[in-house]
C-alpha atoms as a PDB file:
ATOM      1  CA  UNK A   1     145.878 131.729 -41.182  1.00  0.00           C
ATOM      2  CA  UNK A   2     142.439 133.359 -41.094  1.00  0.00           C
ATOM      3  CA  UNK A   3     140.288 132.364 -44.290  1.00  0.00           C
ATOM      4  CA  UNK A   4     138.182 135.227 -45.211  1.00  0.00           C
ATOM      5  CA  UNK A   5     135.496 135.660 -48.179  1.00  0.00           C
ATOM      6  CA  UNK A   6     136.327 138.512 -50.528  1.00  0.00           C
ATOM      7  CA  UNK A   7     133.567 141.093 -49.787  1.00  0.00           C
ATOM      8  CA  UNK A   8     133.937 142.265 -53.569  1.00  0.00           C
ATOM      9  CA  UNK A   9     132.257 139.145 -54.961  1.00  0.00           C
ATOM     10  CA  UNK A  10     129.699 138.743 -52.371  1.00  0.00           C
ATOM     11  CA  UNK A  11     128.099 135.512 -51.197  1.00  0.00           C
ATOM     12  CA  UNK A  12     129.600 132.597 -52.914  1.00  0.00           C
ATOM     13  CA  UNK A  13     132.862 134.217 -53.967  1.00  0.00           C
ATOM     14  CA  UNK A  14     136.472 133.371 -53.395  1.00  0.00           C
ATOM     15  CA  UNK A  15     138.187 133.231 -49.852  1.00  0.00           C
ATOM     16  CA  UNK A  16     141.667 133.810 -49.328  1.00  0.00           C
ATOM     17  CA  UNK A  17     144.092 132.250 -46.798  1.00  0.00           C
ATOM     18  CA  UNK A  18     147.600 133.099 -46.696  1.00  0.00           C
ATOM     19  CA  UNK A  19     150.119 130.306 -45.009  1.00  0.00           C
ATOM     20  CA  UNK A  20     153.405 131.202 -43.900  1.00  0.00           C
ATOM     21  CA  UNK A  21     156.194 128.369 -44.012  1.00  0.00           C
ATOM     22  CA  UNK A  22     157.143 129.694 -40.595  1.00  0.00           C
ATOM     23  CA  UNK A  23     156.036 132.627 -38.536  1.00  0.00           C
ATOM     24  CA  UNK A  24     159.479 133.234 -37.179  1.00  0.00           C
ATOM     25  CA  UNK A  25     161.981 135.624 -38.734  1.00  0.00           C
ATOM     26  CA  UNK A  26     164.878 138.163 -38.340  1.00  0.00           C
ATOM     27  CA  UNK A  27     165.538 141.548 -40.048  1.00  0.00           C
ATOM     28  CA  UNK A  28     166.767 141.009 -43.466  1.00  0.00           C
ATOM     29  CA  UNK A  29     165.488 137.722 -43.846  1.00  0.00           C
ATOM     30  CA  UNK A  30     162.994 136.358 -46.336  1.00  0.00           C
ATOM     31  CA  UNK A  31     159.590 134.603 -45.357  1.00  0.00           C
ATOM     32  CA  UNK A  32     158.138 132.404 -47.673  1.00  0.00           C
ATOM     33  CA  UNK A  33     154.665 130.781 -47.719  1.00  0.00           C
ATOM     34  CA  UNK A  34     151.608 130.631 -49.940  1.00  0.00           C
ATOM     35  CA  UNK A  35     148.157 132.599 -50.713  1.00  0.00           C
ATOM     36  CA  UNK A  36     145.707 130.104 -51.273  1.00  0.00           C
ATOM     37  CA  UNK A  37     142.600 131.346 -53.165  1.00  0.00           C
ATOM     38  CA  UNK A  38     139.653 129.197 -52.885  1.00  0.00           C
ATOM     39  CA  UNK A  39     137.361 129.590 -55.667  1.00  0.00           C
ATOM     40  CA  UNK A  40     133.359 130.316 -55.089  1.00  0.00           C
ATOM     41  CA  UNK A  41     130.172 129.384 -57.047  1.00  0.00           C
ATOM     42  CA  UNK A  42     131.934 131.154 -60.433  1.00  0.00           C
ATOM     43  CA  UNK A  43     134.919 131.850 -61.869  1.00  0.00           C
ATOM     44  CA  UNK A  44     136.811 135.096 -60.677  1.00  0.00           C
ATOM     45  CA  UNK A  45     139.318 137.342 -62.152  1.00  0.00           C
ATOM     46  CA  UNK A  46     141.736 138.861 -59.913  1.00  0.00           C
ATOM     47  CA  UNK A  47     144.184 141.793 -60.957  1.00  0.00           C
ATOM     48  CA  UNK A  48     146.640 141.445 -58.347  1.00  0.00           C
ATOM     49  CA  UNK A  49     147.765 139.560 -55.305  1.00  0.00           C
ATOM     50  CA  UNK A  50     149.791 142.016 -53.056  1.00  0.00           C
ATOM     51  CA  UNK A  51     151.240 141.335 -49.444  1.00  0.00           C
ATOM     52  CA  UNK A  52     152.441 144.080 -47.117  1.00  0.00           C
ATOM     53  CA  UNK A  53     154.082 144.309 -43.756  1.00  0.00           C
ATOM     54  CA  UNK A  54     152.428 146.435 -40.950  1.00  0.00           C
ATOM     55  CA  UNK A  55     152.836 147.509 -37.628  1.00  0.00           C
ATOM     56  CA  UNK A  56     150.863 149.424 -35.012  1.00  0.00           C
ATOM     57  CA  UNK A  57     152.516 152.916 -34.818  1.00  0.00           C
ATOM     58  CA  UNK A  58     152.110 155.870 -32.285  1.00  0.00           C
ATOM     59  CA  UNK A  59     151.764 159.369 -33.585  1.00  0.00           C
ATOM     60  CA  UNK A  60     152.340 162.505 -31.549  1.00  0.00           C
ATOM     61  CA  UNK A  61     149.880 165.414 -32.162  1.00  0.00           C
ATOM     62  CA  UNK A  62     150.528 168.537 -30.041  1.00  0.00           C
ATOM     63  CA  UNK A  63     151.529 166.641 -26.974  1.00  0.00           C
ATOM     64  CA  UNK A  64     148.726 163.978 -27.537  1.00  0.00           C
ATOM     65  CA  UNK A  65     149.263 160.324 -29.112  1.00  0.00           C
ATOM     66  CA  UNK A  66     147.097 158.480 -31.227  1.00  0.00           C
ATOM     67  CA  UNK A  67     147.826 154.984 -32.772  1.00  0.00           C
ATOM     68  CA  UNK A  68     147.410 153.736 -36.276  1.00  0.00           C
ATOM     69  CA  UNK A  69     148.503 150.916 -38.510  1.00  0.00           C
ATOM     70  CA  UNK A  70     151.554 151.734 -40.402  1.00  0.00           C
ATOM     71  CA  UNK A  71     152.435 149.684 -43.746  1.00  0.00           C
ATOM     72  CA  UNK A  72     156.263 149.493 -44.277  1.00  0.00           C
ATOM     73  CA  UNK A  73     156.900 147.028 -46.877  1.00  0.00           C
ATOM     74  CA  UNK A  74     154.867 146.064 -49.996  1.00  0.00           C
ATOM     75  CA  UNK A  75     155.046 143.759 -52.860  1.00  0.00           C
ATOM     76  CA  UNK A  76     152.994 142.394 -55.705  1.00  0.00           C
ATOM     77  CA  UNK A  77     153.330 138.444 -55.672  1.00  0.00           C
ATOM     78  CA  UNK A  78     150.908 137.773 -58.644  1.00  0.00           C
ATOM     79  CA  UNK A  79     149.637 139.797 -61.404  1.00  0.00           C
ATOM     80  CA  UNK A  80     146.531 138.305 -63.264  1.00  0.00           C
ATOM     81  CA  UNK A  81     145.040 135.547 -61.191  1.00  0.00           C
ATOM     82  CA  UNK A  82     142.043 133.431 -62.716  1.00  0.00           C
ATOM     83  CA  UNK A  83     140.521 131.210 -59.985  1.00  0.00           C
ATOM     84  CA  UNK A  84     138.179 128.907 -61.664  1.00  0.00           C
ATOM     85  CA  UNK A  85     134.868 127.994 -59.563  1.00  0.00           C
ATOM     86  CA  UNK A  86     135.277 125.530 -56.956  1.00  0.00           C
ATOM     87  CA  UNK A  87     139.011 125.226 -57.427  1.00  0.00           C
ATOM     88  CA  UNK A  88     142.281 126.258 -54.963  1.00  0.00           C
ATOM     89  CA  UNK A  89     144.798 128.234 -56.596  1.00  0.00           C
ATOM     90  CA  UNK A  90     148.269 128.537 -54.542  1.00  0.00           C
ATOM     91  CA  UNK A  91     150.503 131.581 -55.231  1.00  0.00           C
ATOM     92  CA  UNK A  92     153.809 130.798 -53.559  1.00  0.00           C
ATOM     93  CA  UNK A  93     155.823 134.046 -52.338  1.00  0.00           C
ATOM     94  CA  UNK A  94     159.078 135.209 -51.143  1.00  0.00           C
ATOM     95  CA  UNK A  95     158.581 138.224 -48.812  1.00  0.00           C
ATOM     96  CA  UNK A  96     161.772 140.310 -47.541  1.00  0.00           C
ATOM     97  CA  UNK A  97     161.777 141.684 -43.968  1.00  0.00           C
ATOM     98  CA  UNK A  98     163.429 144.864 -43.837  1.00  0.00           C
ATOM     99  CA  UNK A  99     166.397 145.573 -41.691  1.00  0.00           C
ATOM    100  CA  UNK A 100     164.583 148.050 -39.536  1.00  0.00           C
ATOM    101  CA  UNK A 101     161.354 145.947 -38.699  1.00  0.00           C
ATOM    102  CA  UNK A 102     160.659 146.188 -35.108  1.00  0.00           C
ATOM    103  CA  UNK A 103     161.323 143.196 -32.755  1.00  0.00           C
ATOM    104  CA  UNK A 104     158.453 141.429 -31.944  1.00  0.00           C
ATOM    105  CA  UNK A 105     159.657 138.355 -29.721  1.00  0.00           C
ATOM    106  CA  UNK A 106     162.635 137.959 -27.441  1.00  0.00           C
ATOM    107  CA  UNK A 107     163.561 134.068 -26.961  1.00  0.00           C
ATOM    108  CA  UNK A 108     160.572 132.378 -26.893  1.00  0.00           C
ATOM    109  CA  UNK A 109     158.321 135.075 -25.755  1.00  0.00           C
ATOM    110  CA  UNK A 110     156.376 137.630 -27.579  1.00  0.00           C
ATOM    111  CA  UNK A 111     157.345 141.255 -26.605  1.00  0.00           C
ATOM    112  CA  UNK A 112     154.144 142.734 -25.058  1.00  0.00           C
ATOM    113  CA  UNK A 113     152.702 145.597 -26.945  1.00  0.00           C
ATOM    114  CA  UNK A 114     154.676 144.727 -30.248  1.00  0.00           C
ATOM    115  CA  UNK A 115     153.296 143.002 -33.428  1.00  0.00           C
ATOM    116  CA  UNK A 116     154.061 142.605 -36.963  1.00  0.00           C
ATOM    117  CA  UNK A 117     151.588 141.295 -39.448  1.00  0.00           C
ATOM    118  CA  UNK A 118     151.612 140.084 -43.225  1.00  0.00           C
ATOM    119  CA  UNK A 119     148.378 141.799 -44.655  1.00  0.00           C
ATOM    120  CA  UNK A 120     146.952 140.051 -47.647  1.00  0.00           C
ATOM    121  CA  UNK A 121     145.309 142.116 -50.333  1.00  0.00           C
ATOM    122  CA  UNK A 122     143.794 140.828 -53.770  1.00  0.00           C
ATOM    123  CA  UNK A 123     142.820 143.758 -56.095  1.00  0.00           C
ATOM    124  CA  UNK A 124     139.531 143.251 -58.116  1.00  0.00           C
ATOM    125  CA  UNK A 125     138.317 145.716 -60.535  1.00  0.00           C
ATOM    126  CA  UNK A 126     140.935 148.237 -59.611  1.00  0.00           C
ATOM    127  CA  UNK A 127     139.887 148.134 -55.984  1.00  0.00           C
ATOM    128  CA  UNK A 128     142.137 146.198 -52.863  1.00  0.00           C
ATOM    129  CA  UNK A 129     140.082 143.898 -51.064  1.00  0.00           C
ATOM    130  CA  UNK A 130     141.981 143.034 -47.712  1.00  0.00           C
ATOM    131  CA  UNK A 131     141.885 139.758 -46.553  1.00  0.00           C
ATOM    132  CA  UNK A 132     144.353 137.700 -44.432  1.00  0.00           C
ATOM    133  CA  UNK A 133     146.417 139.170 -41.553  1.00  0.00           C
ATOM    134  CA  UNK A 134     149.050 136.823 -40.406  1.00  0.00           C
ATOM    135  CA  UNK A 135     151.447 137.664 -37.316  1.00  0.00           C
ATOM    136  CA  UNK A 136     155.189 137.142 -37.617  1.00  0.00           C
ATOM    137  CA  UNK A 137     157.423 136.796 -34.808  1.00  0.00           C
ATOM    138  CA  UNK A 138     160.370 138.990 -35.366  1.00  0.00           C
ATOM    139  CA  UNK A 139     163.484 137.846 -33.348  1.00  0.00           C
ATOM    140  CA  UNK A 140     166.393 140.113 -32.635  1.00  0.00           C
ATOM    141  CA  UNK A 141     169.342 139.970 -34.955  1.00  0.00           C
ATOM    142  CA  UNK A 142     172.670 138.377 -33.103  1.00  0.00           C
ATOM    143  CA  UNK A 143     173.968 141.793 -32.723  1.00  0.00           C
ATOM    144  CA  UNK A 144     170.742 143.091 -31.105  1.00  0.00           C
ATOM    145  CA  UNK A 145     170.676 140.129 -28.841  1.00  0.00           C
ATOM    146  CA  UNK A 146     173.938 140.822 -27.176  1.00  0.00           C
ATOM    147  CA  UNK A 147     172.700 144.445 -26.403  1.00  0.00           C
ATOM    148  CA  UNK A 148     169.498 143.038 -24.967  1.00  0.00           C
ATOM    149  CA  UNK A 149     171.420 140.303 -23.143  1.00  0.00           C
ATOM    150  CA  UNK A 150     173.443 143.134 -21.309  1.00  0.00           C
ATOM    151  CA  UNK A 151     170.268 145.045 -20.129  1.00  0.00           C
ATOM    152  CA  UNK A 152     169.055 141.560 -18.662  1.00  0.00           C
ATOM    153  CA  UNK A 153     172.750 140.950 -16.879  1.00  0.00           C
ATOM    154  CA  UNK A 154     172.598 144.810 -15.427  1.00  0.00           C
ATOM    155  CA  UNK A 155     169.368 144.312 -13.685  1.00  0.00           C
ATOM    156  CA  UNK A 156     167.205 146.334 -16.097  1.00  0.00           C
ATOM    157  CA  UNK A 157     163.201 145.456 -15.988  1.00  0.00           C
ATOM    158  CA  UNK A 158     161.268 145.569 -19.200  1.00  0.00           C
ATOM    159  CA  UNK A 159     158.437 148.225 -18.877  1.00  0.00           C
ATOM    160  CA  UNK A 160     156.844 148.639 -22.433  1.00  0.00           C
ATOM    161  CA  UNK A 161     157.596 148.681 -26.132  1.00  0.00           C
ATOM    162  CA  UNK A 162     156.021 150.921 -29.075  1.00  0.00           C
ATOM    163  CA  UNK A 163     156.808 152.258 -32.400  1.00  0.00           C
ATOM    164  CA  UNK A 164     157.011 155.776 -32.825  1.00  0.00           C
ATOM    165  CA  UNK A 165     156.601 157.754 -36.045  1.00  0.00           C
ATOM    166  CA  UNK A 166     159.671 160.038 -36.644  1.00  0.00           C
ATOM    167  CA  UNK A 167     163.304 159.768 -37.549  1.00  0.00           C
ATOM    168  CA  UNK A 168     166.553 159.899 -35.207  1.00  0.00           C
ATOM    169  CA  UNK A 169     168.989 162.664 -36.104  1.00  0.00           C
ATOM    170  CA  UNK A 170     172.352 161.500 -36.922  1.00  0.00           C
ATOM    171  CA  UNK A 171     171.086 157.888 -37.787  1.00  0.00           C
ATOM    172  CA  UNK A 172     170.575 156.782 -41.460  1.00  0.00           C
ATOM    173  CA  UNK A 173     166.824 155.546 -41.596  1.00  0.00           C
ATOM    174  CA  UNK A 174     164.940 153.744 -44.299  1.00  0.00           C
ATOM    175  CA  UNK A 175     161.940 153.885 -42.587  1.00  0.00           C
ATOM    176  CA  UNK A 176     159.806 156.781 -41.125  1.00  0.00           C
ATOM    177  CA  UNK A 177     159.646 155.035 -37.661  1.00  0.00           C
ATOM    178  CA  UNK A 178     161.734 153.584 -34.952  1.00  0.00           C
ATOM    179  CA  UNK A 179     161.071 151.298 -31.910  1.00  0.00           C
ATOM    180  CA  UNK A 180     161.343 151.928 -28.509  1.00  0.00           C
ATOM    181  CA  UNK A 181     162.114 149.387 -25.909  1.00  0.00           C
ATOM    182  CA  UNK A 182     161.409 151.105 -22.120  1.00  0.00           C
ATOM    183  CA  UNK A 183     163.070 149.602 -19.238  1.00  0.00           C
ATOM    184  CA  UNK A 184     162.960 150.487 -15.359  1.00  0.00           C
ATOM    185  CA  UNK A 185     166.698 150.931 -14.388  1.00  0.00           C
ATOM    186  CA  UNK A 186     168.588 148.620 -12.134  1.00  0.00           C
ATOM    187  CA  UNK A 187     168.190 149.317  -8.281  1.00  0.00           C
ATOM    188  CA  UNK A 188     171.228 151.314  -7.599  1.00  0.00           C
ATOM    189  CA  UNK A 189     169.842 154.110 -10.075  1.00  0.00           C
ATOM    190  CA  UNK A 190     166.288 154.024  -8.401  1.00  0.00           C
ATOM    191  CA  UNK A 191     165.622 157.904  -7.382  1.00  0.00           C
ATOM    192  CA  UNK A 192     167.927 159.235 -10.178  1.00  0.00           C
ATOM    193  CA  UNK A 193     166.670 157.889 -13.285  1.00  0.00           C
ATOM    194  CA  UNK A 194     163.152 156.997 -14.157  1.00  0.00           C
ATOM    195  CA  UNK A 195     163.519 154.929 -17.164  1.00  0.00           C
ATOM    196  CA  UNK A 196     165.764 154.057 -20.070  1.00  0.00           C
ATOM    197  CA  UNK A 197     164.699 153.711 -23.681  1.00  0.00           C
ATOM    198  CA  UNK A 198     166.509 151.538 -26.155  1.00  0.00           C
ATOM    199  CA  UNK A 199     166.049 151.915 -29.853  1.00  0.00           C
ATOM    200  CA  UNK A 200     167.799 149.801 -32.786  1.00  0.00           C
ATOM    201  CA  UNK A 201     168.548 151.055 -36.104  1.00  0.00           C
ATOM    202  CA  UNK A 202     170.038 148.033 -38.296  1.00  0.00           C
ATOM    203  CA  UNK A 203     171.087 147.940 -41.968  1.00  0.00           C
ATOM    204  CA  UNK A 204     172.981 144.828 -43.555  1.00  0.00           C
ATOM    205  CA  UNK A 205     176.155 145.959 -42.316  1.00  0.00           C
ATOM    206  CA  UNK A 206     176.053 147.935 -39.103  1.00  0.00           C
ATOM    207  CA  UNK A 207     173.773 148.602 -36.182  1.00  0.00           C
ATOM    208  CA  UNK A 208     172.804 152.053 -34.228  1.00  0.00           C
ATOM    209  CA  UNK A 209     172.003 151.634 -30.839  1.00  0.00           C
ATOM    210  CA  UNK A 210     170.428 154.615 -29.306  1.00  0.00           C
ATOM    211  CA  UNK A 211     169.849 155.135 -25.515  1.00  0.00           C
ATOM    212  CA  UNK A 212     167.556 157.695 -23.920  1.00  0.00           C
ATOM    213  CA  UNK A 213     167.736 157.973 -20.002  1.00  0.00           C
ATOM    214  CA  UNK A 214     164.826 160.042 -18.276  1.00  0.00           C
ATOM    215  CA  UNK A 215     166.636 161.317 -15.354  1.00  0.00           C
ATOM    216  CA  UNK A 216     164.779 162.311 -12.246  1.00  0.00           C
ATOM    217  CA  UNK A 217     165.318 165.985 -10.992  1.00  0.00           C
ATOM    218  CA  UNK A 218     165.892 167.134  -7.581  1.00  0.00           C
ATOM    219  CA  UNK A 219     166.719 169.972  -5.169  1.00  0.00           C
ATOM    220  CA  UNK A 220     170.513 169.760  -6.238  1.00  0.00           C
ATOM    221  CA  UNK A 221     170.212 168.191  -9.650  1.00  0.00           C
ATOM    222  CA  UNK A 222     168.819 168.949 -13.089  1.00  0.00           C
ATOM    223  CA  UNK A 223     166.327 166.575 -14.721  1.00  0.00           C
ATOM    224  CA  UNK A 224     165.421 165.825 -18.130  1.00  0.00           C
ATOM    225  CA  UNK A 225     166.649 163.367 -20.892  1.00  0.00           C
ATOM    226  CA  UNK A 226     170.314 162.504 -21.926  1.00  0.00           C
ATOM    227  CA  UNK A 227     171.161 160.378 -24.796  1.00  0.00           C
ATOM    228  CA  UNK A 228     173.868 157.774 -25.650  1.00  0.00           C
ATOM    229  CA  UNK A 229     174.739 156.778 -29.277  1.00  0.00           C
ATOM    230  CA  UNK A 230     176.518 153.690 -30.648  1.00  0.00           C
ATOM    231  CA  UNK A 231     177.381 152.836 -34.093  1.00  0.00           C
ATOM    232  CA  UNK A 232     179.416 149.441 -34.719  1.00  0.00           C
ATOM    233  CA  UNK A 233     179.535 146.879 -37.564  1.00  0.00           C
ATOM    234  CA  UNK A 234     177.422 143.771 -36.747  1.00  0.00           C
ATOM    235  CA  UNK A 235     180.666 141.954 -36.233  1.00  0.00           C
ATOM    236  CA  UNK A 236     182.125 144.475 -33.628  1.00  0.00           C
ATOM    237  CA  UNK A 237     178.523 144.698 -31.919  1.00  0.00           C
ATOM    238  CA  UNK A 238     178.453 140.873 -31.196  1.00  0.00           C
ATOM    239  CA  UNK A 239     182.052 141.210 -29.635  1.00  0.00           C
ATOM    240  CA  UNK A 240     181.570 144.276 -27.509  1.00  0.00           C
ATOM    241  CA  UNK A 241     181.154 144.353 -23.687  1.00  0.00           C
ATOM    242  CA  UNK A 242     177.884 145.958 -23.904  1.00  0.00           C
ATOM    243  CA  UNK A 243     177.350 145.275 -20.076  1.00  0.00           C
ATOM    244  CA  UNK A 244     180.349 147.427 -19.503  1.00  0.00           C
ATOM    245  CA  UNK A 245     179.398 149.986 -21.955  1.00  0.00           C
ATOM    246  CA  UNK A 246     175.989 150.725 -21.086  1.00  0.00           C
ATOM    247  CA  UNK A 247     176.694 150.716 -17.257  1.00  0.00           C
ATOM    248  CA  UNK A 248     179.491 153.110 -17.640  1.00  0.00           C
ATOM    249  CA  UNK A 249     177.256 155.506 -19.738  1.00  0.00           C
ATOM    250  CA  UNK A 250     174.439 154.947 -17.082  1.00  0.00           C
ATOM    251  CA  UNK A 251     176.771 155.603 -14.216  1.00  0.00           C
ATOM    252  CA  UNK A 252     177.839 159.074 -16.068  1.00  0.00           C
ATOM    253  CA  UNK A 253     174.320 160.200 -16.647  1.00  0.00           C
ATOM    254  CA  UNK A 254     173.179 159.516 -13.249  1.00  0.00           C
ATOM    255  CA  UNK A 255     176.019 161.132 -11.548  1.00  0.00           C
ATOM    256  CA  UNK A 256     176.603 164.046 -13.897  1.00  0.00           C
ATOM    257  CA  UNK A 257     172.935 164.590 -15.000  1.00  0.00           C
ATOM    258  CA  UNK A 258     174.356 164.804 -18.624  1.00  0.00           C
ATOM    259  CA  UNK A 259     176.075 162.240 -20.951  1.00  0.00           C
ATOM    260  CA  UNK A 260     179.499 162.542 -21.841  1.00  0.00           C
ATOM    261  CA  UNK A 261     180.302 163.913 -25.209  1.00  0.00           C
ATOM    262  CA  UNK A 262     181.732 160.552 -26.323  1.00  0.00           C
ATOM    263  CA  UNK A 263     178.293 158.884 -25.302  1.00  0.00           C
ATOM    264  CA  UNK A 264     176.338 160.894 -27.655  1.00  0.00           C
ATOM    265  CA  UNK A 265     176.218 164.451 -25.621  1.00  0.00           C
ATOM    266  CA  UNK A 266     172.818 165.597 -24.258  1.00  0.00           C
ATOM    267  CA  UNK A 267     171.200 166.310 -27.826  1.00  0.00           C
ATOM    268  CA  UNK A 268     167.593 165.362 -28.147  1.00  0.00           C
ATOM    269  CA  UNK A 269     166.389 163.068 -31.164  1.00  0.00           C
ATOM    270  CA  UNK A 270     165.386 166.260 -33.566  1.00  0.00           C
ATOM    271  CA  UNK A 271     168.542 168.452 -32.734  1.00  0.00           C
ATOM    272  CA  UNK A 272     171.473 169.020 -34.892  1.00  0.00           C
ATOM    273  CA  UNK A 273     174.676 167.537 -33.881  1.00  0.00           C
ATOM    274  CA  UNK A 274     172.828 164.428 -32.451  1.00  0.00           C
ATOM    275  CA  UNK A 275     175.740 162.363 -30.491  1.00  0.00           C
ATOM    276  CA  UNK A 276     178.856 161.288 -32.318  1.00  0.00           C
ATOM    277  CA  UNK A 277     179.743 158.273 -34.624  1.00  0.00           C
ATOM    278  CA  UNK A 278     180.736 155.366 -32.417  1.00  0.00           C
ATOM    279  CA  UNK A 279     181.569 155.171 -28.835  1.00  0.00           C
ATOM    280  CA  UNK A 280     184.897 157.036 -28.735  1.00  0.00           C
ATOM    281  CA  UNK A 281     186.855 153.587 -29.032  1.00  0.00           C
ATOM    282  CA  UNK A 282     189.051 152.769 -32.041  1.00  0.00           C
ATOM    283  CA  UNK A 283     187.221 150.810 -34.633  1.00  0.00           C
ATOM    284  CA  UNK A 284     183.822 151.361 -33.433  1.00  0.00           C
ATOM    285  CA  UNK A 285     181.493 153.643 -35.845  1.00  0.00           C
ATOM    286  CA  UNK A 286     183.077 152.427 -39.066  1.00  0.00           C
ATOM    287  CA  UNK A 287     180.394 151.818 -41.797  1.00  0.00           C
ATOM    288  CA  UNK A 288     180.317 148.259 -42.946  1.00  0.00           C
ATOM    289  CA  UNK A 289     183.550 147.410 -41.168  1.00  0.00           C
ATOM    290  CA  UNK A 290     185.028 144.323 -43.213  1.00  0.00           C
ATOM    291  CA  UNK A 291     181.408 142.948 -43.592  1.00  0.00           C
ATOM    292  CA  UNK A 292     179.479 142.315 -46.559  1.00  0.00           C
ATOM    293  CA  UNK A 293     176.037 141.405 -45.511  1.00  0.00           C
ATOM    294  CA  UNK A 294     175.143 139.584 -42.602  1.00  0.00           C
ATOM    295  CA  UNK A 295     174.203 135.917 -41.680  1.00  0.00           C
ATOM    296  CA  UNK A 296     171.026 135.990 -39.647  1.00  0.00           C
ATOM    297  CA  UNK A 297     170.277 132.338 -39.125  1.00  0.00           C
ATOM    298  CA  UNK A 298     169.340 133.025 -35.546  1.00  0.00           C
ATOM    299  CA  UNK A 299     166.311 132.815 -33.247  1.00  0.00           C
ATOM    300  CA  UNK A 300     165.124 131.297 -30.039  1.00  0.00           C
ATOM    301  CA  UNK A 301     169.096 131.098 -28.898  1.00  0.00           C
ATOM    302  CA  UNK A 302     169.522 133.423 -26.032  1.00  0.00           C
ATOM    303  CA  UNK A 303     172.162 133.866 -23.135  1.00  0.00           C
ATOM    304  CA  UNK A 304     171.156 134.580 -19.564  1.00  0.00           C
ATOM    305  CA  UNK A 305     169.303 137.758 -18.979  1.00  0.00           C
ATOM    306  CA  UNK A 306     166.764 139.578 -21.175  1.00  0.00           C
ATOM    307  CA  UNK A 307     164.538 136.378 -22.197  1.00  0.00           C
ATOM    308  CA  UNK A 308     163.679 135.899 -18.502  1.00  0.00           C
ATOM    309  CA  UNK A 309     162.786 139.580 -18.180  1.00  0.00           C
ATOM    310  CA  UNK A 310     160.793 139.895 -21.099  1.00  0.00           C
ATOM    311  CA  UNK A 311     159.105 136.550 -20.187  1.00  0.00           C
ATOM    312  CA  UNK A 312     158.087 137.620 -16.677  1.00  0.00           C
ATOM    313  CA  UNK A 313     156.618 141.084 -17.938  1.00  0.00           C
ATOM    314  CA  UNK A 314     154.487 139.058 -20.614  1.00  0.00           C
ATOM    315  CA  UNK A 315     153.168 136.850 -18.539  1.00  0.00           C
ATOM    316  CA  UNK A 316     150.746 139.365 -17.036  1.00  0.00           C
ATOM    317  CA  UNK A 317     150.206 141.241 -20.325  1.00  0.00           C
ATOM    318  CA  UNK A 318     149.406 138.254 -22.837  1.00  0.00           C
ATOM    319  CA  UNK A 319     148.326 135.674 -20.503  1.00  0.00           C
ATOM    320  CA  UNK A 320     146.798 132.826 -22.283  1.00  0.00           C
ATOM    321  CA  UNK A 321     145.954 134.618 -25.452  1.00  0.00           C
ATOM    322  CA  UNK A 322     147.098 132.771 -28.461  1.00  0.00           C
ATOM    323  CA  UNK A 323     149.209 135.035 -31.080  1.00  0.00           C
ATOM    324  CA  UNK A 324     146.302 135.364 -33.476  1.00  0.00           C
ATOM    325  CA  UNK A 325     144.220 136.905 -30.892  1.00  0.00           C
ATOM    326  CA  UNK A 326     146.629 139.353 -29.592  1.00  0.00           C
ATOM    327  CA  UNK A 327     147.049 140.235 -33.383  1.00  0.00           C
ATOM    328  CA  UNK A 328     143.409 140.838 -33.711  1.00  0.00           C
ATOM    329  CA  UNK A 329     143.276 143.139 -30.502  1.00  0.00           C
ATOM    330  CA  UNK A 330     146.163 145.354 -31.381  1.00  0.00           C
ATOM    331  CA  UNK A 331     144.994 145.985 -34.879  1.00  0.00           C
ATOM    332  CA  UNK A 332     141.354 146.084 -33.954  1.00  0.00           C
ATOM    333  CA  UNK A 333     140.482 143.591 -36.649  1.00  0.00           C
ATOM    334  CA  UNK A 334     142.498 145.642 -39.039  1.00  0.00           C
ATOM    335  CA  UNK A 335     139.920 148.247 -38.928  1.00  0.00           C
ATOM    336  CA  UNK A 336     140.960 150.708 -35.871  1.00  0.00           C
ATOM    337  CA  UNK A 337     143.067 153.746 -36.391  1.00  0.00           C
ATOM    338  CA  UNK A 338     144.456 155.460 -39.451  1.00  0.00           C
ATOM    339  CA  UNK A 339     146.521 153.816 -41.895  1.00  0.00           C
ATOM    340  CA  UNK A 340     149.913 154.914 -42.914  1.00  0.00           C
ATOM    341  CA  UNK A 341     152.450 153.946 -45.390  1.00  0.00           C
ATOM    342  CA  UNK A 342     156.262 154.010 -44.709  1.00  0.00           C
ATOM    343  CA  UNK A 343     158.483 153.892 -47.863  1.00  0.00           C
ATOM    344  CA  UNK A 344     161.635 152.409 -47.822  1.00  0.00           C
END
């Protein structure tokens, strides 16, 4: 998308331009495209062509937060590439999108505060030279879509989203971070609950849904956080009554100040015994329930609810900026913040 000169060769050197066949993807999919290297004034020898997936992450340090660029998937797509002077060399690629990749778009709207990009590096004489940074719109899986639609149907309002470094106790994670999507609660919970945070952790067979409610304290009631934990196969998640499940959990949190043990108890992310597998209903929480793999030919298809909620919030945040400009600001031209690697 953005053609850049390779600094290692200086003026007159080759330039690189990575072109995606489509910027849309869902977790577990493969995105395809070409890395196009345009030869400069002299022949060039490139050791490796490397693609990586990056996102913006938040790191907590003693009560303070800092931001960095997190690399969570890396792949060599070509070893040893000779680029003749003045000629164009195209390297096709297929890049898998990890199942835990953060969601960056809901419906036809970019999720404010979230971005995932494909970064291109050419390794020359053993040293990487960062080139392209191309945005990818990561849409929810159908199972995740059902949960998001329930939030919209219940009257939640989108507040913010980010990616936090860390791991969730009791949840199997491949990556060392998790996404939090924050919502203002429905009106009937105003004054009792400040906000609700939603986290997805997916794999080819199942989906974890983690909820955190920030409960407002008062003279006769305790404040603090309450947690809910749902663990279903993708098939079950698509069929579940999420509006009923989430509404019941939130009502119990608001009335009792602590979640019912069947909903995940009150344990925090880093505490042993976090929640309980499933939701206390038969069949839920069984890993790989009757399902091998997951078909995710799905994006842009939404029911009523969350699409409009996010679109309304995004209008004031994204404005008229094109996606490339958003990427540039979030990553600060790919030079801001600390670079971190998250192995799968």
